[in-house]
Short mmCIF file of C-alpha atoms in Angstrom, two decimals:
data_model
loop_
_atom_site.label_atom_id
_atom_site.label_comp_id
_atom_site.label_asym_id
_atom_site.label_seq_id
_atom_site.Cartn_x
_atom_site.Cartn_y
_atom_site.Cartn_z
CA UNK J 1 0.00 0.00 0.00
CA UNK J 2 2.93 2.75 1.01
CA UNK J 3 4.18 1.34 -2.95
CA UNK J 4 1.04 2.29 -4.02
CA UNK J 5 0.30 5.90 -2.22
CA UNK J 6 4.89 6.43 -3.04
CA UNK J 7 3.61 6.28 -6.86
CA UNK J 8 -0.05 7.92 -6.40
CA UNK J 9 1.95 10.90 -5.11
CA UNK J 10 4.82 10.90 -7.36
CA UNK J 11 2.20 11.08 -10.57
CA UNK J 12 0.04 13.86 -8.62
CA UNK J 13 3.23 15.79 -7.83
CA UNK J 14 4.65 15.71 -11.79
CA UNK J 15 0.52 16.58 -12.31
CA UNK J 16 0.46 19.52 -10.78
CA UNK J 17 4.39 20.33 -11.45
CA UNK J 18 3.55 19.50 -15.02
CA UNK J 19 1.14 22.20 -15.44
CA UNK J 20 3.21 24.19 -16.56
CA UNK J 21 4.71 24.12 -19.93
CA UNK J 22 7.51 21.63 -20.03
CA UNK J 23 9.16 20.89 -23.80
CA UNK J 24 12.61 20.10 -23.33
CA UNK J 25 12.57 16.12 -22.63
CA UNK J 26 15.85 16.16 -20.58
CA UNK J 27 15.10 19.17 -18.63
CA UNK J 28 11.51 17.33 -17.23
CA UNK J 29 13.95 14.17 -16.71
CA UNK J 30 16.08 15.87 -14.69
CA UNK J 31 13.40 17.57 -12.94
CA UNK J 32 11.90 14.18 -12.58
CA UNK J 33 14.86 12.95 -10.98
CA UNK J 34 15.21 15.51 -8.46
CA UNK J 35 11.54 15.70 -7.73
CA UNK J 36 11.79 12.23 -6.72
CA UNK J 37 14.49 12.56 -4.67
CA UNK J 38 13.45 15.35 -2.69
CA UNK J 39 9.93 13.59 -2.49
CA UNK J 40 11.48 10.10 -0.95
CA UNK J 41 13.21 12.84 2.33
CA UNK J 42 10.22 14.34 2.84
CA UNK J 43 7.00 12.35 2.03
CA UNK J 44 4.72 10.98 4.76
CA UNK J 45 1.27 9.59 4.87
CA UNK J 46 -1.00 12.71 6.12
CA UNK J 47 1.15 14.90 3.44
CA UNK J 48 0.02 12.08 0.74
CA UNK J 49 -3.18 11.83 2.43
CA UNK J 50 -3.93 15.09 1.53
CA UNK J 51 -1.97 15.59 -2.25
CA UNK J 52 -4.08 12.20 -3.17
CA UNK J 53 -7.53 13.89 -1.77
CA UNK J 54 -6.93 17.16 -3.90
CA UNK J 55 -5.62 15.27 -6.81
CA UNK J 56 -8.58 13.05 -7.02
CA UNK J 57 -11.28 15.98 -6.80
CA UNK J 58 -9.75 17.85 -9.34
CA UNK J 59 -10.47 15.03 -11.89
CA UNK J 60 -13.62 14.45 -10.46
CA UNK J 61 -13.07 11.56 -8.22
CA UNK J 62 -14.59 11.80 -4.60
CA UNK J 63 -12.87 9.52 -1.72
CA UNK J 64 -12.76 10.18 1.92
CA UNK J 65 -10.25 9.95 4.65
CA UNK J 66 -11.88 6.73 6.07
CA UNK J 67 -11.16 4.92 2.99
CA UNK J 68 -7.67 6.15 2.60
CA UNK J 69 -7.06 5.09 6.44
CA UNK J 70 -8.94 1.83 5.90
CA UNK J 71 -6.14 0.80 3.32
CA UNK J 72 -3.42 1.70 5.28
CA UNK J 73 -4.74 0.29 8.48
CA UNK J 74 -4.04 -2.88 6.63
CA UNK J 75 -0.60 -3.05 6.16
CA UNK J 76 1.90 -4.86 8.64
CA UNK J 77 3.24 -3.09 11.06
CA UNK J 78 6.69 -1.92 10.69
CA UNK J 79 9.81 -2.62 12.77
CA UNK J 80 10.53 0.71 14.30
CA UNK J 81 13.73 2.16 13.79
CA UNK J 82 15.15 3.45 17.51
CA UNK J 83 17.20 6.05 18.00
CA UNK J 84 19.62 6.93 21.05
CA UNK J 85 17.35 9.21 23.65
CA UNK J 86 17.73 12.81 23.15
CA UNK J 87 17.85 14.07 26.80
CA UNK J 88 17.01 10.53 28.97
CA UNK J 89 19.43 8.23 29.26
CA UNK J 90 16.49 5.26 28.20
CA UNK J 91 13.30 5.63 25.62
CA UNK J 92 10.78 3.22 24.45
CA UNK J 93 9.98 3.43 20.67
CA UNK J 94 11.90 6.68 21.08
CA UNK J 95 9.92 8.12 23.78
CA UNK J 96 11.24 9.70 26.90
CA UNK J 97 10.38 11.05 30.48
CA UNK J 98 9.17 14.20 29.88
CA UNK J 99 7.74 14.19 26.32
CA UNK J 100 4.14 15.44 25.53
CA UNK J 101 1.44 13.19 24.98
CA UNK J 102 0.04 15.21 22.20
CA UNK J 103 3.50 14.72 20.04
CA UNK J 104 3.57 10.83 20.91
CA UNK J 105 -0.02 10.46 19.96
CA UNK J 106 0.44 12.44 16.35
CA UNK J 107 3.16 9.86 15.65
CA UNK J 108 1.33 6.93 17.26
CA UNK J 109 -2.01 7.13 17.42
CA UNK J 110 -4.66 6.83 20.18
CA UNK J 111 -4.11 4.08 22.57
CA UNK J 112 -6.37 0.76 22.39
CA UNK J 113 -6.82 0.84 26.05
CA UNK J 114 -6.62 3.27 29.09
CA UNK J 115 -6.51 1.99 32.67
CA UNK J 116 -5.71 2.75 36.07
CA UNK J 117 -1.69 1.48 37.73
CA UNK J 118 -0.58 1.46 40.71
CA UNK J 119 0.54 4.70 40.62
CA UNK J 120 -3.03 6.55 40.68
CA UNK J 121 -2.32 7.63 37.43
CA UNK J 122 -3.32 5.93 33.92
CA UNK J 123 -1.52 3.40 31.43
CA UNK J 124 -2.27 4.21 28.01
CA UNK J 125 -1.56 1.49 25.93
CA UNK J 126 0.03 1.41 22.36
CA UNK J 127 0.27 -1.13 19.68
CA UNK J 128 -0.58 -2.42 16.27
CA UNK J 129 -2.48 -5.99 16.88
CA UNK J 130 0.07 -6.58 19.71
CA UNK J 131 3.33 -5.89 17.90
CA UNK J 132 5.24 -2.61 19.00
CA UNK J 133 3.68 -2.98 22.53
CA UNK J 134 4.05 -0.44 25.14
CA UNK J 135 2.64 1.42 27.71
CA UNK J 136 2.56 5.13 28.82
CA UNK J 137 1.62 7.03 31.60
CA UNK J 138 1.23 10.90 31.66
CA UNK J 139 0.49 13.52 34.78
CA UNK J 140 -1.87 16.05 34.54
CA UNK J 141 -0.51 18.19 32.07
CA UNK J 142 -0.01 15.63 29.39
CA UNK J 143 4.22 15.07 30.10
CA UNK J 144 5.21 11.21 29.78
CA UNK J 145 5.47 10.30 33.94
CA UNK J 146 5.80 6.79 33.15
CA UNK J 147 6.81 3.69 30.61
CA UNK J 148 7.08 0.41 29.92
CA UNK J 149 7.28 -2.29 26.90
CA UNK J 150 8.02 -6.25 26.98
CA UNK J 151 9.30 -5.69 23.61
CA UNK J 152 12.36 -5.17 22.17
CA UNK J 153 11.84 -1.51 21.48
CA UNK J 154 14.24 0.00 23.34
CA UNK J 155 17.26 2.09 23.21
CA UNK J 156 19.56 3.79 25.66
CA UNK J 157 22.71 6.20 25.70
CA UNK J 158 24.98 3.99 26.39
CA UNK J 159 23.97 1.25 23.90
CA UNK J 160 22.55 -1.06 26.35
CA UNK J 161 19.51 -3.20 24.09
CA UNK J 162 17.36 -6.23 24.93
CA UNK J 163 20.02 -8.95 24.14
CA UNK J 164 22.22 -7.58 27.61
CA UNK J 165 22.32 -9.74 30.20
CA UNK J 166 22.43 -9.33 33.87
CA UNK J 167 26.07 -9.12 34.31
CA UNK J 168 26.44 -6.51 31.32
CA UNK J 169 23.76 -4.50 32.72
CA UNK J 170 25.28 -4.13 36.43
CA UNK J 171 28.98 -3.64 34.72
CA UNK J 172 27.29 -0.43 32.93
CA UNK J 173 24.70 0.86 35.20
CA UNK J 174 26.19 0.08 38.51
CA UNK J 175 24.71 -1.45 41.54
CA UNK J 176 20.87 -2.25 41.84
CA UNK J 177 18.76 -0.43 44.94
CA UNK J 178 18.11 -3.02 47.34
CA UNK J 179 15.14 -1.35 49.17
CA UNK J 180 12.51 0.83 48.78
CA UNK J 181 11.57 3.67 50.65
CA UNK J 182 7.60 4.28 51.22
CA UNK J 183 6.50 6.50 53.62
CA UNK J 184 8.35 6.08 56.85
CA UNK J 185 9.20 1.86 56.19
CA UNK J 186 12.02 1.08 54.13
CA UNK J 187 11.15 -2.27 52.17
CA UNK J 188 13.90 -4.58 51.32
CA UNK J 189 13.58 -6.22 47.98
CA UNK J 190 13.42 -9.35 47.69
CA UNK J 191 17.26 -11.22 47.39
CA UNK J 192 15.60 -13.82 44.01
CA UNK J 193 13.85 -11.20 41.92
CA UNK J 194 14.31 -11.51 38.30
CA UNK J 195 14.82 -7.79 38.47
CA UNK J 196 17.19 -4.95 39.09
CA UNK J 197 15.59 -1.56 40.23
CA UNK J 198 18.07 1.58 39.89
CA UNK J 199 18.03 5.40 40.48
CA UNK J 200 19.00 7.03 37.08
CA UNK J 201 19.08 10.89 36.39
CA UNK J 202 16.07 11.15 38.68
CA UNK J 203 14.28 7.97 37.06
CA UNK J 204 13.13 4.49 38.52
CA UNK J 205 14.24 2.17 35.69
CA UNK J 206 13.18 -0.99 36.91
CA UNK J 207 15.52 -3.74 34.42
CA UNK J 208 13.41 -7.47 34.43
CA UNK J 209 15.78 -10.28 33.10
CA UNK J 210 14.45 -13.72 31.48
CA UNK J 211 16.22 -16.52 33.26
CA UNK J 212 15.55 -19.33 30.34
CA UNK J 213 17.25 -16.98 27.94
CA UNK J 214 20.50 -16.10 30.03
CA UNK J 215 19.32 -13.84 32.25
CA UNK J 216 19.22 -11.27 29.36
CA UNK J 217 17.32 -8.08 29.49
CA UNK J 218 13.28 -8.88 28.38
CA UNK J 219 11.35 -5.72 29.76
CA UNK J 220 12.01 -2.49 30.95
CA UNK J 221 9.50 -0.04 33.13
CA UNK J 222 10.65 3.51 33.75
CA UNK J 223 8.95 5.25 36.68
CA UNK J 224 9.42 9.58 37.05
CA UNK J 225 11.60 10.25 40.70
CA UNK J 226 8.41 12.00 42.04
CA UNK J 227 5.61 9.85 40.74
CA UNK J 228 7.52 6.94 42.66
CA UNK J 229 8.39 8.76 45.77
CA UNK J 230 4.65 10.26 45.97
CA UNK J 231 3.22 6.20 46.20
CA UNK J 232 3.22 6.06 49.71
CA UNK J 233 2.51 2.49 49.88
CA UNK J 234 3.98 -0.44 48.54
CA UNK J 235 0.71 -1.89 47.45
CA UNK J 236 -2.02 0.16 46.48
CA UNK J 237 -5.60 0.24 47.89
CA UNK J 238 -7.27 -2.16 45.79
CA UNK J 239 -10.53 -0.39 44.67
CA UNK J 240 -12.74 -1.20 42.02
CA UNK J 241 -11.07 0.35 39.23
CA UNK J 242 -7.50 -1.01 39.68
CA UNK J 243 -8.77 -3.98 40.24
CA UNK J 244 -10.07 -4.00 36.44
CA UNK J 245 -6.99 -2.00 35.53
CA UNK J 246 -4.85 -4.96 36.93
CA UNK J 247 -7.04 -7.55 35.02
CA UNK J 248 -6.81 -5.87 31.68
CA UNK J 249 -3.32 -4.65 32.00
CA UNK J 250 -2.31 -8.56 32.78
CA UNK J 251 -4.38 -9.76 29.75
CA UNK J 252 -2.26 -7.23 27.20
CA UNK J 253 0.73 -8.14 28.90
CA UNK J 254 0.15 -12.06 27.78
CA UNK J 255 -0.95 -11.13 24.70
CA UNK J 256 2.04 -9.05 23.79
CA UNK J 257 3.93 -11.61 25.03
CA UNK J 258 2.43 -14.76 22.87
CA UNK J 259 2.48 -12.25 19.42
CA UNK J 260 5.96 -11.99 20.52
CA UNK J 261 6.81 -15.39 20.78
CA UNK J 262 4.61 -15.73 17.23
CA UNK J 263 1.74 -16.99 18.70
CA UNK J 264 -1.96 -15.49 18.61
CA UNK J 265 -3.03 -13.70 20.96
CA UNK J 266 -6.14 -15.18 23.43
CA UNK J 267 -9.36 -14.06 22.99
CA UNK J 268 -11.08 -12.57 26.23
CA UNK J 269 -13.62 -14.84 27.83
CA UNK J 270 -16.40 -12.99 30.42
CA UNK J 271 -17.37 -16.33 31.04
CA UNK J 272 -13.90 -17.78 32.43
CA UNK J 273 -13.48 -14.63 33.91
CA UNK J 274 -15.83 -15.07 36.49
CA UNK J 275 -14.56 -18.15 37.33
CA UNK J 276 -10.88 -16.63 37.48
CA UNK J 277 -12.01 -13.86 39.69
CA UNK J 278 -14.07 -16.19 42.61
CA UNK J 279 -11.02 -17.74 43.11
CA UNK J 280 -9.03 -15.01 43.31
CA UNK J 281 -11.45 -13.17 45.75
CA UNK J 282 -11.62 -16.73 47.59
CA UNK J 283 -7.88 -16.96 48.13
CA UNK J 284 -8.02 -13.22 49.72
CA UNK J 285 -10.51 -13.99 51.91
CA UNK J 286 -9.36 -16.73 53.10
CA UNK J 287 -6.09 -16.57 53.09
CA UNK J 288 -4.32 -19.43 51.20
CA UNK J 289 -2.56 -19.70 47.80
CA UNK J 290 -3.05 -22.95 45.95
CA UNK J 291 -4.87 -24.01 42.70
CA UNK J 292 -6.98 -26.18 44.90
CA UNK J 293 -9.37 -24.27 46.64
CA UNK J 294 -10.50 -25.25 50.02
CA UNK J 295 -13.72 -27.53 48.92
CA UNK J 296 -10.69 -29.48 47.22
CA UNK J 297 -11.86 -28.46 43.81
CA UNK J 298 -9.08 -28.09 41.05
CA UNK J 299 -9.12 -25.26 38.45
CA UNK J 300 -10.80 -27.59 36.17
CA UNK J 301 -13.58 -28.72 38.60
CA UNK J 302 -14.31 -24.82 39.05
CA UNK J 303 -14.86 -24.59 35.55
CA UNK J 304 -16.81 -27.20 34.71
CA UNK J 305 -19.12 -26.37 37.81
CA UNK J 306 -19.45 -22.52 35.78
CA UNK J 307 -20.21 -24.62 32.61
CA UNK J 308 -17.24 -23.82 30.95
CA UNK J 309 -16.27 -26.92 28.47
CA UNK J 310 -12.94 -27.27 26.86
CA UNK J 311 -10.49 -29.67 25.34
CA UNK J 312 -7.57 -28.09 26.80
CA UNK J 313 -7.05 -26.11 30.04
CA UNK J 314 -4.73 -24.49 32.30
CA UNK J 315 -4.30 -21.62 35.38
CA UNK J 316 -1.68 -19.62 36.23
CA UNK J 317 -2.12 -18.01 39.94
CA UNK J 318 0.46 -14.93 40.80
CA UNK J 319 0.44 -13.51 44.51
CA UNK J 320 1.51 -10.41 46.60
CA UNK J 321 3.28 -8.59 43.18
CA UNK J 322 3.38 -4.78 43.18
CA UNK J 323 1.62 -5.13 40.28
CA UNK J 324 0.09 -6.60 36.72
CA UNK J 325 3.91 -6.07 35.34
CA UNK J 326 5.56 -7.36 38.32
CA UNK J 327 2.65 -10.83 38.15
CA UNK J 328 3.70 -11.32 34.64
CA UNK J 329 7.17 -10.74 34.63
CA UNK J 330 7.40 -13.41 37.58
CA UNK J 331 4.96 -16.08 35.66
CA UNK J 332 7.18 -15.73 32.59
CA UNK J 333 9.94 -16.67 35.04
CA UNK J 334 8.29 -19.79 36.06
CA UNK J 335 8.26 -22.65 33.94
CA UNK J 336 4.84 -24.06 34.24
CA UNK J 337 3.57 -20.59 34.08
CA UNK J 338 5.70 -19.78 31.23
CA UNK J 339 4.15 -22.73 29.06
CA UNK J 340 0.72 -21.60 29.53
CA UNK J 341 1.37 -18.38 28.48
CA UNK J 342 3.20 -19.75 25.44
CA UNK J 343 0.41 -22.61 24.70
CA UNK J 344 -0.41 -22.77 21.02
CA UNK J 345 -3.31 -24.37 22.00
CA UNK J 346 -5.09 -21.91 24.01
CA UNK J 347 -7.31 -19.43 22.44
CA UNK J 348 -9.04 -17.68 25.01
CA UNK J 349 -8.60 -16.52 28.39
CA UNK J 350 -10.37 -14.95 31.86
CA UNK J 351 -8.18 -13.11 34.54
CA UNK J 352 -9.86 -11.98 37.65
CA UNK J 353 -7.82 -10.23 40.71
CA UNK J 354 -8.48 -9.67 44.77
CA UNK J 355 -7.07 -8.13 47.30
CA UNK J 356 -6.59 -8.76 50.95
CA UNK J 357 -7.01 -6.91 54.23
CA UNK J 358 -3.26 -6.14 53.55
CA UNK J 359 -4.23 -4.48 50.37
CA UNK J 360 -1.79 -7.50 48.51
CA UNK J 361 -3.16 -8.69 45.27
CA UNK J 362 -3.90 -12.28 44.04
CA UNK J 363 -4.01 -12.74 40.76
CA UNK J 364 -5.92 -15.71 38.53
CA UNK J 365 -5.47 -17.04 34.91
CA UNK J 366 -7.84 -18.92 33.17
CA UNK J 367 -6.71 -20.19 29.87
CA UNK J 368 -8.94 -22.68 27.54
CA UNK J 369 -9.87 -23.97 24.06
CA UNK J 370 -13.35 -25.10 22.96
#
């Protein structure tokens, strides 16, 4: 299709070039050749957009921008091309702490999902079918407070990338924190996370390493100094909104993940999803952790009591995280968890989350085929 539109513009540019009077045959081939090459620097799809619209109505033809759009909606998305940050030492698809949402958005696009973190503040999140995933967080006056991809998308000043492993990282950036400060209580972190957290130029950059690939770098959140330090807590209070912020977020983080992995991603079941979140809510309650709940009922009892009928099944359970990122960056740590995140099988999915009287949250995935 950008073939198509490339040529489309080239003839409307020589169209309205050419009328004026051209005779000489080499001079319009030279012109030609420069037209096109000053065309190829600066052509993009809005500026086509529009130089196909007028073109067309001038010879009669009437087309609108929904049909434009529709065609290029189809193409593939492209491998972004990342660029050292300008000012941060880390970006994500080439955006920084402290850009404006309205710039990332003309360049982007709206997000296919907004929903409440951790932080009291909004992930917007950004892709194309699940490829170029990410997620952005802005304060109130629109300036990026907040990011984080699973993808290999991004780039840093001092050429750290997604193939690093743990021991390059710490040789480059130095040593990890090993607590957290919230409030008055100073939380130590735990000694086997598949993380590293570190204070950067004023930034939490938060470094999650794959431990069946090396140890090597596979995610990277960055968290604003003040948006961190204002979280009081280490958990949040888990009212209704995060809770469906956590359950969403956690479903587009397993997506993202199986489209990386060249999978499909899972189809979201309301159905399942009830099922997920009773036991989630009955683990809180009561306070155990287990896949067999206390009427002894496995995860495939408690779906074929809620009438849900599959040839295939599996749950993943995640417990006491800071968050959806930090639940699925620890299942894809686990190997049971791992493979039924990476299931070809599967095709659809239900997550419900709960939190207890200590405001920790339990999370539940339901995966299935018909």
């Amino acid at each position: 299709m950008k073939k198509f539109l490339f040529l489309l513009a080239l003839f409307i540019l020589f169209f309205v070039a050419g009328s004026e009077d051209v005779h000489d045959p080499s001079t319009f081939l030279t012109e030609m050749k420069n037209g096109v090459s000053e065309l190829k620097e600066k052509i993009d799809l809005e500026t086509t957009k529009a130089a196909i619209d007028r073109f067309l109505r001038r010879i009669g033809v009437q087309i609108s921008d929904e049909e434009i759009d529709e065609e290029i909606d189809e193409e593939e998305p492209s491998t972004p091309v990342l660029q050292s940050p300008s000012t941060e030492q880390f970006a994500v698809y080439n955006i920084e702490i402290g850009d404006q949402k309205e710039k990332i958005e003309k360049r982007v696009g709206k997000p296919q999902r907004i929903s409440l973190n951790e932080y009291d503040v909004y992930w917007h999140t950004y892709h194309e079918s699940y490829r170029n995933f990410f997620m952005v967080s802005y304060d109130q006056h629109g300036i990026v407070n907040g990011i984080y991809t699973n993808q290999p998308l991004f780039s840093s000043s001092i050429g750290m990338e997604s193939g690093w492993t743990k021991e390059e990282t710490r040789s480059r950036l130095g040593n990890p924190l090993e607590s957290l400060k919230k409030g008055r209580i100073v939380y130590k972190l735990p000694e086997d996370r598949n993380y590293d957290l570190f204070l950067i130029d004023g930034n939490y950059v938060t470094i999650f390493y794959d431990q069946f690939e090396k140890e090597s770098i596979r995610a990277i959140q960055i968290i604003r100094g003040d948006l961190e330090e204002k979280k009081s807590t280490l958990y949040p209070e888990g009212r209704p909104e995060l809770i469906e912020g956590f359950e969403y977020q956690l479903y587009d983080l397993t997506n993202a993940e199986r489209v990386k992995y060249g999978l499909n991603p899972l189809v979201w079941d309301r159905d399942v999803q009830i099922t997920a979140k009773k036991h989630s809510e009955d683990m809180a309650a009561n306070g155990y952790f287990s896949h067999e709940n206390l009427k002894g009922q496995s995860p495939f009892d408690r779906m074929k009591e809620d009438a849900i009928f599959y040839t295939v099944a599996g749950e993943n359970l995640a417990y006491g995280q800071f968050s959806s990122i930090f639940a699925h960056e620890g299942l894809m740590n686990s190997k049971g968890h791992r493979e039924n995140i990476l299931q070809k099988d599967f095709e659809r999915i239900g997550i419900g989350v709960a939190f207890n009287e200590e405001q920790q949250p339990y999370f539940t995935q339901n995966f299935y085929k018909k």
